[in-house]
Amino acid sequence: MTQTDICIAGAGIIGLSLALELHARGLSVIVLDSGAPMQQASTAAAGMLAADDPHNPPEISDLSHLSLTLYPAFLDRVHSLSGVAVPFQTQRTLQSLSDNRAPTLPQELRAKLMIEEDSTALDPDSGFIFLAERSIDPRQLAPALIAAVANTLIQAIYDSPVISTSYGAGSVTVQTPAATIQASHFIDCTGAWAGSSDNDANFRAIPVKGQMLSLALPADLPLRTTLRTEDIYIVPRTLGPAAGRAIVGATVEEAGFDRTVEPAAIESLRQRAISLIPGLAHATIVDSWAGLRPATPDRLPILGRHPTRPHHWLAAGHYRNGILLAPATAKVMSDLILDRTPAISLEAFSASRHTLSLAIGVL
Ligand SMILES: Cc1cc2nc3c(=O)[nH]c(=O)nc-3n(C[C@H](O)[C@H](O)[C@H](O)COP(=O)(O)OP(=O)(O)OC[C@H]3O[C@@H](n4cnc5c(N)ncnc54)[C@H](O)[C@@H]3O)c2cc1C
């Protein structure tokens, strides 16, 4: 039996960020994943750090802004451990304020999407505002984050699902097909799979499918600014291997664990993008994919102690904002586990909110 301070299930952005933070605080850490690391929601994402999206639930505002302040240090840590610099791709977002799912984007605003930053104020009647919002490319972050973890003493064991946990005095025993691990703390970071392998579970994360596509931008349409309406977003990549492309997303579907990419859904996204920026009619589709956002019934993350199992923690359910929320999640979860008071209130994210009427499922 292997002994460790911390055993984390799930090597997506939440599990790996938390592993780095706990390791930096001096704890021994094992990370397990049922497959390869960073292959699920964390690389399906567009990578917007959308802390001020008016459609976000207000409860995540403090956590989102904490994460924004932590992002540069998070990327610096990844850089210093992996040798790979992950840049911010965009610096601002043109956000529609209209509830109309297909607002008209005036020609003069379309032109502004090709400028990274400018200081001209927008006509308040335009129905759009500029947000000082950045984005990253999660597919650029993934190899850097995996390498950063590999260059520490964290033990990362992939293709190794957690199949059960049991609880004794002062520790959790975690079982995989090939290993038994005894940990002082177990943390479920399995995203859309949180709680899903317990047949008696009344709580499970809800997978919410998102289909997306990537377009190669025509030379006369060098987008530099993210565009977001209530219905769709267009996120340009400006640096690295995907520079010159734009991500168009995304569908929001409750379809279980199905990740089928449907040509009709991709074409519908493409047409909606063209209706905002007609020049995208000349952009070719490079790729399309689907990922599973980890949701909870109230669409807020669960961050904290398991309500009934000792030494068992949950950091899951980040839904549409897990890329944004990863650095803050790593920090506040590490504070909780080390018995320190986090900088912000986590009351809205307590697992017990789902157990008032439900028994929560565990791995
Ligand atoms: C289409 C789409 C667009 C998005 N866009 C954005 C965006 O622009 N900005 C943003 O902030 N967020 C965005 N998100 C949300 C973001 O991707 C997620 O919130 C985030 O990636 C969740 O990270 P995670 O580590 O919890 O989950 P995941 O990345 O899914 O990782 C969970 C891991 O757990 C593993 N696992 C499952 N079961 C077990 C088990 N029994 N034992 C061990 N391991 C297990 C899985 O293999 C997986 O590797 C988007 C998501 C989608 C799908």
Coordinates of C-alpha atoms and ligand atoms in Angstrom, one line a residue:
M1 CA 0.0 0.0 0.0
T2 CA 1.3 3.4 -1.0
Q3 CA 1.1 6.2 1.6
T4 CA 0.6 9.9 0.7
D5 CA -0.7 13.1 2.2
I6 CA -3.0 13.9 -0.7
C7 CA -4.7 11.7 -3.3
I8 CA -6.4 13.5 -6.1
A9 CA -8.8 11.8 -8.6
G10 CA -8.9 13.6 -12.0
A11 CA -6.0 15.1 -14.0
G12 CA -7.9 17.9 -15.7
I13 CA -7.1 21.6 -15.0
I14 CA -8.7 21.5 -11.6
G15 CA -6.8 18.4 -10.4
L16 CA -3.4 19.3 -11.8
S17 CA -3.6 22.9 -10.6
L18 CA -4.5 21.8 -7.1
A19 CA -1.8 19.1 -7.2
L20 CA 0.8 21.8 -8.0
E21 CA -0.4 24.1 -5.2
L22 CA -0.5 21.4 -2.5
H23 CA 2.9 20.2 -3.6
A24 CA 4.3 23.7 -3.4
R25 CA 2.9 23.9 0.2
G26 CA 5.1 20.9 1.1
L27 CA 2.6 18.0 0.9
S28 CA 3.2 14.6 -0.9
V29 CA 0.6 14.3 -3.7
I30 CA -0.6 11.4 -5.9
V31 CA -2.8 12.3 -8.9
L32 CA -4.9 9.5 -10.6
D33 CA -6.7 9.7 -13.9
S34 CA -8.9 7.1 -15.5
G35 CA -7.4 8.1 -18.9
A36 CA -4.8 10.5 -20.2
P37 CA -4.4 13.9 -18.4
M38 CA -6.1 17.0 -19.8
Q39 CA -8.1 15.2 -22.4
Q40 CA -11.6 16.0 -21.3
A41 CA -13.4 19.3 -20.6
S42 CA -10.1 21.1 -19.9
T43 CA -9.0 20.9 -23.6
A44 CA -12.5 21.2 -25.1
A45 CA -12.7 24.7 -23.6
A46 CA -12.5 28.0 -25.5
G47 CA -10.2 29.4 -22.7
M48 CA -12.1 32.7 -22.0
L49 CA -11.3 34.1 -18.6
A50 CA -14.8 35.5 -18.5
A51 CA -15.0 36.9 -14.9
D52 CA -17.3 39.7 -15.9
D53 CA -19.6 37.9 -18.3
P54 CA -23.0 39.3 -17.3
H55 CA -24.5 35.9 -17.7
N56 CA -22.4 34.4 -14.9
P57 CA -24.1 33.6 -11.6
P58 CA -23.3 36.4 -9.2
E59 CA -22.1 33.9 -6.6
I60 CA -19.0 33.1 -8.6
S61 CA -17.9 36.8 -8.9
D62 CA -15.4 36.8 -5.9
L63 CA -13.9 33.5 -6.8
S64 CA -13.6 34.6 -10.5
H65 CA -11.8 37.8 -9.6
L66 CA -9.5 36.0 -7.1
S67 CA -8.6 33.7 -10.0
L68 CA -7.9 36.5 -12.4
T69 CA -5.4 38.0 -9.9
L70 CA -3.8 34.6 -9.4
Y71 CA -3.6 33.8 -13.2
P72 CA -0.2 35.4 -14.0
A73 CA 1.5 33.7 -11.0
F74 CA -0.2 30.4 -12.0
L75 CA 1.2 30.7 -15.5
D76 CA 4.6 31.7 -14.2
R77 CA 4.7 28.6 -12.0
V78 CA 3.8 26.4 -15.0
H79 CA 6.5 28.2 -17.0
S80 CA 9.2 27.8 -14.4
L81 CA 8.5 24.1 -13.9
S82 CA 7.9 23.1 -17.5
G83 CA 10.0 25.6 -19.4
V84 CA 6.9 26.4 -21.5
A85 CA 5.4 29.9 -21.5
V86 CA 1.7 30.0 -22.0
P87 CA 0.6 33.5 -23.3
F88 CA -2.7 35.3 -23.0
Q89 CA -4.2 35.1 -26.4
T90 CA -6.6 38.1 -26.3
Q91 CA -6.9 41.2 -24.1
R92 CA -10.5 42.2 -24.4
T93 CA -14.0 41.0 -25.3
L94 CA -16.8 42.7 -27.1
Q95 CA -19.8 41.6 -25.1
S96 CA -23.4 42.0 -26.3
L97 CA -25.8 43.3 -23.6
S98 CA -28.9 42.3 -25.5
D99 CA -31.1 39.4 -24.6
N100 CA -31.6 39.0 -28.4
R101 CA -29.9 35.8 -29.3
A102 CA -28.9 37.1 -32.7
P103 CA -28.0 40.8 -32.2
T104 CA -26.7 42.8 -35.2
L105 CA -23.1 43.8 -34.9
P106 CA -22.6 47.3 -36.5
Q107 CA -19.8 47.5 -39.1
E108 CA -17.7 49.9 -37.1
L109 CA -17.7 47.4 -34.2
R110 CA -16.7 44.6 -36.5
A111 CA -13.7 46.6 -37.5
K112 CA -12.7 47.0 -33.8
L113 CA -12.5 43.2 -33.5
M114 CA -9.3 43.3 -35.5
I115 CA -7.6 45.6 -33.0
E116 CA -6.1 44.1 -29.8
E117 CA -6.9 47.2 -27.6
D118 CA -7.9 50.8 -28.1
S119 CA -9.2 53.5 -25.9
T120 CA -12.2 54.8 -27.8
A121 CA -15.5 54.6 -25.9
L122 CA -18.4 52.7 -27.4
D123 CA -21.7 54.3 -28.2
P124 CA -23.8 53.4 -25.1
D125 CA -26.7 52.7 -27.5
S126 CA -24.7 50.1 -29.5
G127 CA -25.9 47.3 -27.2
F128 CA -22.2 46.2 -26.8
I129 CA -19.5 46.9 -24.2
F130 CA -15.8 46.1 -24.2
L131 CA -14.7 44.0 -21.2
A132 CA -11.0 43.9 -20.2
E133 CA -11.0 40.2 -20.4
R134 CA -8.2 37.8 -21.4
S135 CA -8.2 34.3 -22.8
I136 CA -5.7 31.5 -23.0
D137 CA -5.5 28.5 -25.4
P138 CA -6.2 25.4 -23.2
R139 CA -4.5 23.2 -25.8
Q140 CA -1.3 25.3 -25.3
L141 CA -1.7 25.1 -21.5
A142 CA -2.3 21.3 -21.4
P143 CA 1.2 20.0 -22.4
A144 CA 2.8 22.7 -20.2
L145 CA 0.7 21.8 -17.2
I146 CA 1.4 18.1 -17.6
A147 CA 5.1 18.7 -17.9
A148 CA 5.1 21.1 -14.9
V149 CA 3.5 18.3 -12.8
A150 CA 6.0 15.7 -14.2
N151 CA 8.9 17.9 -13.2
T152 CA 7.9 17.8 -9.5
L153 CA 7.8 15.0 -7.0
I154 CA 4.0 14.7 -7.6
Q155 CA 3.3 11.1 -8.6
A156 CA 0.9 11.2 -11.6
I157 CA -0.6 7.8 -12.4
Y158 CA -2.7 7.8 -15.6
D159 CA -5.0 5.2 -17.1
S160 CA -5.8 4.4 -13.5
P161 CA -9.4 5.0 -12.4
V162 CA -10.4 5.4 -8.8
I163 CA -12.9 2.5 -8.4
S164 CA -13.6 2.8 -4.7
T165 CA -12.7 4.7 -1.5
S166 CA -13.0 3.5 2.1
Y167 CA -12.5 5.4 5.3
G168 CA -10.6 4.6 8.5
A169 CA -9.3 6.6 11.4
G170 CA -7.3 9.6 10.0
S171 CA -7.1 8.3 6.4
V172 CA -8.9 7.3 3.2
T173 CA -8.0 4.1 1.3
V174 CA -8.3 4.7 -2.5
Q175 CA -8.5 1.7 -4.8
T176 CA -7.5 1.6 -8.4
P177 CA -7.4 -1.6 -10.5
A178 CA -3.6 -1.8 -9.9
A179 CA -2.9 0.0 -6.7
T180 CA -4.1 0.7 -3.1
I181 CA -3.3 4.2 -1.8
Q182 CA -3.7 5.4 1.7
A183 CA -4.1 9.1 1.9
S184 CA -4.6 11.6 4.6
H185 CA -6.9 13.5 2.3
F186 CA -8.8 12.4 -0.9
I187 CA -10.0 15.0 -3.4
D188 CA -12.6 14.3 -6.1
C189 CA -11.6 16.5 -9.1
T190 CA -13.3 14.2 -11.7
G191 CA -15.2 17.0 -13.4
A192 CA -18.4 15.7 -15.1
W193 CA -17.7 12.3 -13.6
A194 CA -17.8 13.5 -10.0
G195 CA -19.8 11.1 -7.9
S196 CA -20.7 8.9 -10.9
S197 CA -19.2 5.6 -10.0
D198 CA -21.3 5.1 -6.9
N199 CA -24.5 3.3 -7.8
D200 CA -26.3 4.6 -4.7
A201 CA -25.4 8.2 -5.4
N202 CA -28.1 10.8 -5.3
F203 CA -25.7 13.5 -6.3
R204 CA -23.7 13.3 -9.5
A205 CA -22.2 16.1 -11.5
I206 CA -24.3 16.7 -14.6
P207 CA -22.4 16.5 -17.9
V208 CA -23.4 19.4 -20.1
K209 CA -22.2 18.8 -23.7
G210 CA -20.7 21.6 -25.7
Q211 CA -19.9 21.3 -29.4
M212 CA -17.4 23.7 -30.9
L213 CA -15.4 24.4 -34.1
S214 CA -12.2 26.0 -35.0
L215 CA -12.0 28.2 -38.2
A216 CA -8.9 29.2 -40.1
L217 CA -9.4 33.0 -40.5
P218 CA -9.0 34.5 -44.0
A219 CA -6.0 36.9 -44.3
D220 CA -8.2 39.9 -44.4
L221 CA -9.9 39.0 -41.1
P222 CA -7.2 38.9 -38.5
L223 CA -9.4 38.9 -35.4
R224 CA -7.7 40.0 -32.1
T225 CA -10.7 40.5 -29.8
T226 CA -13.2 38.0 -28.5
L227 CA -16.9 38.5 -29.4
R228 CA -19.6 37.1 -27.2
T229 CA -23.4 37.3 -27.3
E230 CA -25.8 35.4 -25.2
D231 CA -25.9 32.7 -27.8
I232 CA -22.4 32.3 -29.2
Y233 CA -18.7 33.3 -28.8
I234 CA -15.9 33.7 -31.3
V235 CA -12.5 33.5 -29.6
P236 CA -9.4 34.3 -31.8
R237 CA -6.1 32.5 -31.3
T238 CA -3.3 35.0 -31.8
L239 CA -0.1 33.3 -30.6
G240 CA 1.3 29.8 -30.8
P241 CA 0.5 26.9 -33.1
A242 CA -3.2 27.9 -33.4
A243 CA -2.5 31.5 -34.3
G244 CA -4.8 32.8 -37.1
R245 CA -7.7 30.6 -36.1
A246 CA -10.9 31.3 -34.1
I247 CA -12.9 29.1 -31.9
V248 CA -16.6 29.3 -32.3
G249 CA -18.8 27.9 -29.6
A250 CA -20.8 26.4 -28.2
T251 CA -23.9 24.2 -27.9
V252 CA -25.3 23.6 -24.4
E253 CA -26.9 20.2 -24.2
E254 CA -27.8 17.7 -21.5
A255 CA -27.0 14.5 -23.4
G256 CA -25.4 12.3 -20.7
F257 CA -21.8 11.4 -21.5
D258 CA -22.4 11.5 -25.3
R259 CA -19.7 13.4 -27.1
T260 CA -20.8 12.9 -30.7
V261 CA -20.1 15.9 -32.9
E262 CA -23.1 16.6 -35.1
P263 CA -22.5 18.3 -38.4
A264 CA -25.8 20.1 -38.2
A265 CA -24.9 21.6 -34.8
I266 CA -21.5 22.7 -36.1
E267 CA -23.0 24.3 -39.2
S268 CA -25.6 26.1 -37.1
L269 CA -22.7 27.6 -35.0
R270 CA -20.9 28.5 -38.1
Q271 CA -23.9 30.3 -39.6
R272 CA -24.5 32.2 -36.4
A273 CA -20.9 33.3 -36.4
I274 CA -21.3 34.4 -40.1
S275 CA -24.4 36.4 -39.2
L276 CA -22.3 38.5 -36.8
I277 CA -19.1 38.6 -38.9
P278 CA -20.0 38.0 -42.6
G279 CA -16.3 37.6 -43.6
L280 CA -16.3 34.3 -41.7
A281 CA -18.1 32.8 -44.6
H282 CA -14.6 32.6 -46.2
A283 CA -13.1 30.8 -43.2
T284 CA -12.5 27.1 -43.5
I285 CA -13.3 24.7 -40.7
V286 CA -10.1 23.2 -39.2
D287 CA -11.6 21.1 -36.5
S288 CA -14.7 20.4 -34.5
W289 CA -15.2 18.6 -31.2
A290 CA -17.4 18.2 -28.1
G291 CA -16.6 18.3 -24.4
L292 CA -18.5 17.8 -21.2
R293 CA -18.9 20.7 -18.8
P294 CA -19.1 19.6 -15.2
A295 CA -22.3 21.1 -13.9
T296 CA -24.3 20.9 -10.6
P297 CA -28.0 21.4 -10.2
D298 CA -27.5 25.1 -9.3
R299 CA -24.6 25.5 -11.8
L300 CA -22.2 26.5 -9.0
P301 CA -19.1 24.6 -8.2
I302 CA -18.7 22.4 -5.2
L303 CA -15.6 23.3 -3.2
G304 CA -15.1 21.8 0.2
R305 CA -15.5 19.0 2.6
H306 CA -17.6 16.0 1.7
P307 CA -20.7 16.2 4.0
T308 CA -20.5 12.7 5.3
R309 CA -17.1 11.1 4.5
P310 CA -14.1 12.1 6.6
H311 CA -11.0 13.4 4.9
H312 CA -12.9 13.4 1.5
W313 CA -13.0 16.7 -0.4
L314 CA -14.8 17.9 -3.5
A315 CA -13.5 20.3 -6.1
A316 CA -15.8 19.9 -9.1
G317 CA -18.8 21.3 -11.0
H318 CA -17.0 24.3 -12.5
Y319 CA -19.4 24.2 -15.4
R320 CA -18.6 26.9 -18.0
N321 CA -15.7 28.6 -16.0
G322 CA -13.3 25.9 -14.9
I323 CA -10.4 27.3 -16.9
L324 CA -11.0 30.7 -15.3
L325 CA -11.5 29.3 -11.8
A326 CA -8.6 26.8 -11.6
P327 CA -6.0 29.0 -9.9
A328 CA -8.5 30.2 -7.3
T329 CA -9.8 26.7 -6.8
A330 CA -6.3 25.4 -6.1
K331 CA -5.7 28.2 -3.6
V332 CA -8.9 28.0 -1.6
M333 CA -9.0 24.2 -1.6
S334 CA -5.4 24.1 -0.3
D335 CA -6.3 26.6 2.4
L336 CA -9.3 24.5 3.5
I337 CA -7.3 21.3 3.6
L338 CA -4.5 22.9 5.5
D339 CA -7.1 24.4 7.9
R340 CA -6.4 28.0 6.9
T341 CA -9.2 30.5 6.3
P342 CA -9.6 31.2 2.6
A343 CA -9.5 34.8 1.4
I344 CA -13.2 34.7 0.2
S345 CA -16.3 33.1 1.5
L346 CA -17.0 29.6 0.1
E347 CA -20.4 29.2 1.6
A348 CA -22.2 29.2 -1.8
F349 CA -20.0 26.3 -2.9
S350 CA -20.5 24.0 0.1
A351 CA -21.4 20.4 -0.7
S352 CA -23.9 20.3 2.0
R353 CA -26.3 22.6 0.0
H354 CA -27.1 19.5 -2.1
T355 CA -27.5 17.2 0.9
L356 CA -30.3 19.1 2.6
S357 CA -32.6 17.0 0.5
L358 CA -30.2 14.6 -1.2
A359 CA -27.6 12.2 -0.1
I360 CA -24.4 12.9 -1.9
G361 CA -22.7 10.3 -4.0
V362 CA -19.0 9.5 -3.7
L363 CA -16.5 7.8 -5.8
Ligands
LIG1 C1 -17.2 23.4 -25.1 C2 -16.7 23.9 -23.8 C3 -16.2 25.3 -23.7 C4 -15.7 25.8 -22.5 N1 -15.2 27.0 -22.5 C5 -14.7 27.5 -21.3 C6 -14.1 28.8 -21.3 O1 -14.0 29.5 -22.3 N2 -13.6 29.2 -20.1 C7 -13.7 28.5 -19.0 O2 -13.2 29.0 -17.9 N3 -14.2 27.2 -19.0 C8 -14.7 26.8 -20.1 N4 -15.3 25.5 -20.2 C9 -15.4 24.8 -18.9 C10 -14.1 24.1 -18.5 O3 -13.6 23.4 -19.6 C11 -14.4 23.1 -17.3 O4 -15.1 23.7 -16.3 C12 -13.1 22.6 -16.8 O5 -12.3 22.1 -17.8 C13 -13.3 21.5 -15.7 O6 -12.1 21.0 -15.4 P1 -12.0 19.6 -14.5 O7 -10.6 19.4 -14.3 O8 -12.9 19.7 -13.4 O9 -12.6 18.5 -15.5 P2 -12.0 17.6 -16.7 O10 -11.0 18.4 -17.5 O11 -13.1 17.0 -17.4 O12 -11.1 16.6 -15.9 C14 -11.7 15.5 -15.2 C15 -10.8 14.3 -15.2 O13 -11.3 13.3 -14.3 C16 -11.0 12.1 -14.9 N5 -11.8 11.0 -14.3 C17 -13.1 10.7 -14.5 N6 -13.4 9.7 -13.7 C18 -12.3 9.3 -13.0 C19 -12.1 8.3 -12.0 N7 -13.0 7.4 -11.6 N8 -10.8 8.2 -11.5 C20 -9.8 9.0 -11.9 N9 -10.0 10.0 -12.9 C21 -11.3 10.1 -13.4 C22 -11.2 12.3 -16.4 O14 -10.6 11.3 -17.2 C23 -10.7 13.7 -16.6 O15 -9.4 13.7 -17.0 C24 -15.7 25.0 -21.4 C25 -16.1 23.6 -21.4 C26 -16.6 23.1 -22.6 C27 -17.0 21.7 -22.7

